[in-house]
mmCIF file of C-alpha atoms in Angstrom:
data_model
loop_
_atom_site.group_PDB
_atom_site.id
_atom_site.type_symbol
_atom_site.label_atom_id
_atom_site.label_comp_id
_atom_site.label_asym_id
_atom_site.label_seq_id
_atom_site.Cartn_x
_atom_site.Cartn_y
_atom_site.Cartn_z
ATOM 1 C CA MET A 1 2.497 -94.143 32.474
ATOM 2 C CA ALA A 2 1.614 -90.598 33.480
ATOM 3 C CA ARG A 3 4.347 -88.025 33.909
ATOM 4 C CA ILE A 4 5.158 -86.968 37.444
ATOM 5 C CA SER A 5 3.827 -83.466 36.672
ATOM 6 C CA ASP A 6 0.469 -84.921 35.631
ATOM 7 C CA LEU A 7 0.343 -87.040 38.781
ATOM 8 C CA ILE A 8 1.068 -84.038 41.022
ATOM 9 C CA GLU A 9 -1.543 -81.948 39.201
ATOM 10 C CA ASN A 10 -4.184 -84.654 39.575
ATOM 11 C CA ILE A 11 -3.464 -85.114 43.285
ATOM 12 C CA ILE A 12 -3.732 -81.375 43.944
ATOM 13 C CA LYS A 13 -6.948 -81.062 41.907
ATOM 14 C CA GLN A 14 -8.470 -84.001 43.775
ATOM 15 C CA MET A 15 -7.531 -82.416 47.110
ATOM 16 C CA ILE A 16 -9.072 -79.097 46.016
ATOM 17 C CA GLU A 17 -12.256 -80.874 44.948
ATOM 18 C CA GLU A 18 -12.497 -82.783 48.230
ATOM 19 C CA ASN A 19 -12.015 -79.575 50.241
ATOM 20 C CA ASP A 20 -14.633 -77.344 48.586
ATOM 21 C CA GLY A 21 -12.275 -75.433 46.313
ATOM 22 C CA MET A 22 -9.366 -74.740 48.683
ATOM 23 C CA VAL A 23 -6.480 -76.773 50.055
ATOM 24 C CA GLU A 24 -3.416 -76.108 52.190
ATOM 25 C CA ILE A 25 -0.379 -78.298 51.603
ATOM 26 C CA THR A 26 3.356 -78.236 52.159
ATOM 27 C CA ARG A 27 5.792 -78.801 49.315
ATOM 28 C CA GLY A 28 7.783 -81.261 51.395
ATOM 29 C CA GLU A 29 4.840 -83.453 52.389
ATOM 30 C CA LEU A 30 3.444 -83.573 48.857
ATOM 31 C CA ALA A 31 6.905 -84.241 47.408
ATOM 32 C CA GLU A 32 7.340 -87.109 49.864
ATOM 33 C CA GLN A 33 3.912 -88.516 48.978
ATOM 34 C CA VAL A 34 4.699 -88.434 45.255
ATOM 35 C CA ASN A 35 8.357 -89.389 45.729
ATOM 36 C CA CYS A 36 9.842 -86.344 44.014
ATOM 37 C CA VAL A 37 11.828 -83.241 44.924
ATOM 38 C CA PRO A 38 9.983 -80.147 46.244
ATOM 39 C CA SER A 39 11.101 -78.121 43.203
ATOM 40 C CA GLN A 40 8.902 -80.403 41.060
ATOM 41 C CA ILE A 41 5.910 -79.325 43.165
ATOM 42 C CA THR A 42 6.912 -75.684 42.630
ATOM 43 C CA TYR A 43 7.105 -76.275 38.862
ATOM 44 C CA VAL A 44 3.610 -77.806 38.752
ATOM 45 C CA LEU A 45 2.160 -74.985 40.847
ATOM 46 C CA SER A 46 3.654 -72.313 38.592
ATOM 47 C CA THR A 47 2.661 -73.959 35.302
ATOM 48 C CA ARG A 48 -0.691 -75.555 36.100
ATOM 49 C CA PHE A 49 -2.198 -73.541 38.926
ATOM 50 C CA SER A 50 -1.778 -69.950 37.792
ATOM 51 C CA CYS A 51 -4.298 -67.159 38.121
ATOM 52 C CA GLY A 52 -5.039 -67.351 34.407
ATOM 53 C CA GLN A 53 -5.913 -71.005 34.826
ATOM 54 C CA GLY A 54 -8.402 -70.238 37.542
ATOM 55 C CA TYR A 55 -6.361 -70.672 40.716
ATOM 56 C CA LEU A 56 -4.972 -68.422 43.403
ATOM 57 C CA VAL A 57 -1.780 -69.758 44.982
ATOM 58 C CA GLU A 58 -0.491 -68.261 48.221
ATOM 59 C CA SER A 59 2.871 -69.391 49.512
ATOM 60 C CA ARG A 60 4.396 -68.837 52.947
ATOM 61 C CA ARG A 61 8.093 -69.197 53.628
ATOM 62 C CA GLY A 62 9.109 -70.979 56.777
ATOM 63 C CA GLY A 63 6.846 -73.114 58.901
ATOM 64 C CA GLY A 64 7.230 -76.014 56.486
ATOM 65 C CA GLY A 65 6.493 -73.997 53.352
ATOM 66 C CA MET A 66 2.708 -73.972 53.588
ATOM 67 C CA ILE A 67 0.927 -73.396 50.282
ATOM 68 C CA ARG A 68 -2.743 -72.463 49.977
ATOM 69 C CA ILE A 69 -4.371 -73.164 46.614
ATOM 70 C CA ARG A 70 -7.820 -71.786 45.951
ATOM 71 C CA ARG A 71 -9.958 -72.273 42.859
ATOM 72 C CA VAL A 72 -11.187 -68.905 41.597
ATOM 73 C CA GLU A 73 -14.972 -68.875 41.642
ATOM 74 C CA LEU A 74 -16.444 -66.549 39.047
ATOM 75 C CA PRO A 75 -20.200 -66.114 38.548
ATOM 76 C CA THR A 76 -20.404 -67.087 34.881
ATOM 77 C CA ALA A 77 -18.478 -69.032 32.280
ATOM 78 C CA ASP A 78 -17.970 -65.826 30.302
ATOM 79 C CA SER A 79 -16.461 -64.006 33.284
ATOM 80 C CA TYR A 80 -14.110 -66.956 33.820
ATOM 81 C CA LEU A 81 -13.037 -66.848 30.158
ATOM 82 C CA ILE A 82 -12.515 -63.079 30.382
ATOM 83 C CA HIS A 83 -10.451 -63.628 33.532
ATOM 84 C CA THR A 84 -8.362 -66.207 31.665
ATOM 85 C CA LEU A 85 -7.847 -63.879 28.698
ATOM 86 C CA ARG A 86 -6.662 -61.069 30.970
ATOM 87 C CA HIS A 87 -4.041 -63.272 32.595
ATOM 88 C CA LEU A 88 -2.461 -64.757 29.481
ATOM 89 C CA GLY A 89 1.084 -63.590 28.814
ATOM 90 C CA ASN A 90 2.765 -62.648 25.537
ATOM 91 C CA THR A 91 3.391 -66.177 24.290
ATOM 92 C CA LEU A 92 1.852 -69.614 24.741
ATOM 93 C CA SER A 93 3.744 -72.875 24.224
ATOM 94 C CA GLN A 94 2.060 -76.067 23.044
ATOM 95 C CA ASN A 95 2.415 -77.514 26.546
ATOM 96 C CA GLN A 96 0.902 -74.410 28.179
ATOM 97 C CA ALA A 97 -1.965 -74.502 25.674
ATOM 98 C CA ASP A 98 -2.640 -78.169 26.446
ATOM 99 C CA ILE A 99 -2.773 -77.425 30.174
ATOM 100 C CA LEU A 100 -5.042 -74.406 29.677
ATOM 101 C CA LEU A 101 -7.463 -76.319 27.442
ATOM 102 C CA ARG A 102 -7.566 -79.205 29.919
ATOM 103 C CA ASN A 103 -8.387 -76.754 32.726
ATOM 104 C CA LEU A 104 -11.151 -75.094 30.693
ATOM 105 C CA LEU A 105 -12.537 -78.532 29.883
ATOM 106 C CA ASP A 106 -12.325 -79.668 33.526
ATOM 107 C CA GLN A 107 -14.212 -76.531 34.604
ATOM 108 C CA LYS A 108 -16.831 -77.296 31.913
ATOM 109 C CA LEU A 109 -16.232 -73.908 30.300
ATOM 110 C CA ILE A 110 -15.676 -75.464 26.896
ATOM 111 C CA SER A 111 -16.954 -78.683 25.410
ATOM 112 C CA LEU A 112 -14.713 -81.536 24.312
ATOM 113 C CA ARG A 113 -15.515 -80.623 20.711
ATOM 114 C CA GLU A 114 -14.503 -76.987 21.284
ATOM 115 C CA ALA A 115 -11.283 -78.099 22.997
ATOM 116 C CA ARG A 116 -10.426 -80.362 20.060
ATOM 117 C CA LEU A 117 -11.145 -77.614 17.525
ATOM 118 C CA ILE A 118 -9.051 -75.072 19.408
ATOM 119 C CA ASN A 119 -6.239 -77.585 19.840
ATOM 120 C CA ALA A 120 -6.295 -78.412 16.134
ATOM 121 C CA ALA A 121 -5.981 -74.714 15.276
ATOM 122 C CA ILE A 122 -3.134 -73.946 17.684
ATOM 123 C CA SER A 123 -1.132 -77.178 17.658
ATOM 124 C CA ASP A 124 2.519 -77.252 16.643
ATOM 125 C CA ARG A 125 1.452 -79.290 13.607
ATOM 126 C CA ALA A 126 -0.985 -76.602 12.462
ATOM 127 C CA LEU A 127 1.604 -73.870 12.993
ATOM 128 C CA ILE A 128 4.563 -75.767 11.511
ATOM 129 C CA ILE A 129 4.989 -73.261 8.663
ATOM 130 C CA ILE A 130 5.569 -70.455 11.173
ATOM 131 C CA ASP A 131 9.135 -69.977 12.381
ATOM 132 C CA ILE A 132 9.726 -71.106 15.948
ATOM 133 C CA GLU A 133 10.345 -67.573 17.259
ATOM 134 C CA ASN A 134 6.847 -66.459 16.240
ATOM 135 C CA ARG A 135 4.917 -69.704 16.711
ATOM 136 C CA ASP A 136 4.076 -69.216 20.406
ATOM 137 C CA ARG A 137 2.969 -65.622 19.812
ATOM 138 C CA LEU A 138 0.686 -66.686 16.957
ATOM 139 C CA ARG A 139 -0.679 -69.593 19.026
ATOM 140 C CA LEU A 140 -1.601 -67.143 21.795
ATOM 141 C CA ASN A 141 -3.226 -64.740 19.336
ATOM 142 C CA ILE A 142 -5.355 -67.497 17.786
ATOM 143 C CA LEU A 143 -6.358 -68.816 21.216
ATOM 144 C CA LYS A 144 -7.363 -65.346 22.418
ATOM 145 C CA HIS A 145 -9.565 -64.840 19.367
ATOM 146 C CA MET A 146 -11.163 -68.278 19.716
ATOM 147 C CA LEU A 147 -11.927 -67.751 23.416
ATOM 148 C CA THR A 148 -13.308 -64.302 22.650
ATOM 149 C CA GLY A 149 -15.504 -65.954 20.024
ATOM 150 C CA LEU A 150 -16.836 -68.316 22.683
ATOM 151 C CA ILE A 151 -17.687 -65.378 24.931
ATOM 152 C CA VAL A 152 -19.812 -63.773 22.245
ATOM 153 C CA ARG A 153 -21.172 -67.075 20.901
ATOM 154 C CA ASP A 154 -24.734 -66.027 21.668
ATOM 155 C CA LEU A 155 -24.537 -63.192 19.176
ATOM 156 C CA ASN A 156 -25.753 -63.658 15.640
ATOM 157 C CA VAL A 157 -22.864 -65.048 13.554
ATOM 158 C CA SER A 158 -23.608 -62.653 10.672
ATOM 159 C CA GLN A 159 -23.030 -59.572 12.847
#
């Protein structure tokens, strides 16, 4: 059974897709639809619909707590990857990495094979020999270099 966070994410993504890249919702209505508390909606929005993941979220207090979620439309896959790189923080947990890779895959910016290779390189299993305090920083560093490599993939490998 899917986690409630996954269910909320899928519902929002479906709504965005059905509405040409932008949707307006209220936390309360969506929480009622999914049978959860509004703070769960807030959690999903902050972890799965960030600017670095290709979304712009605008929130208005009052009036039912209207939230506008817009998919960022960038002209090329490379510009989207550059946008993602610029908005990554200082660390990246395994869960955050999974969400980011799924978003890149959903946007068809990376192939399934590339997603699997990146995941294998940055998974907790691969980084098990690194102490926990440094693991998320190293994961982020590896991911940044791999995404940068995808941006310049058209260059000759020997250069």
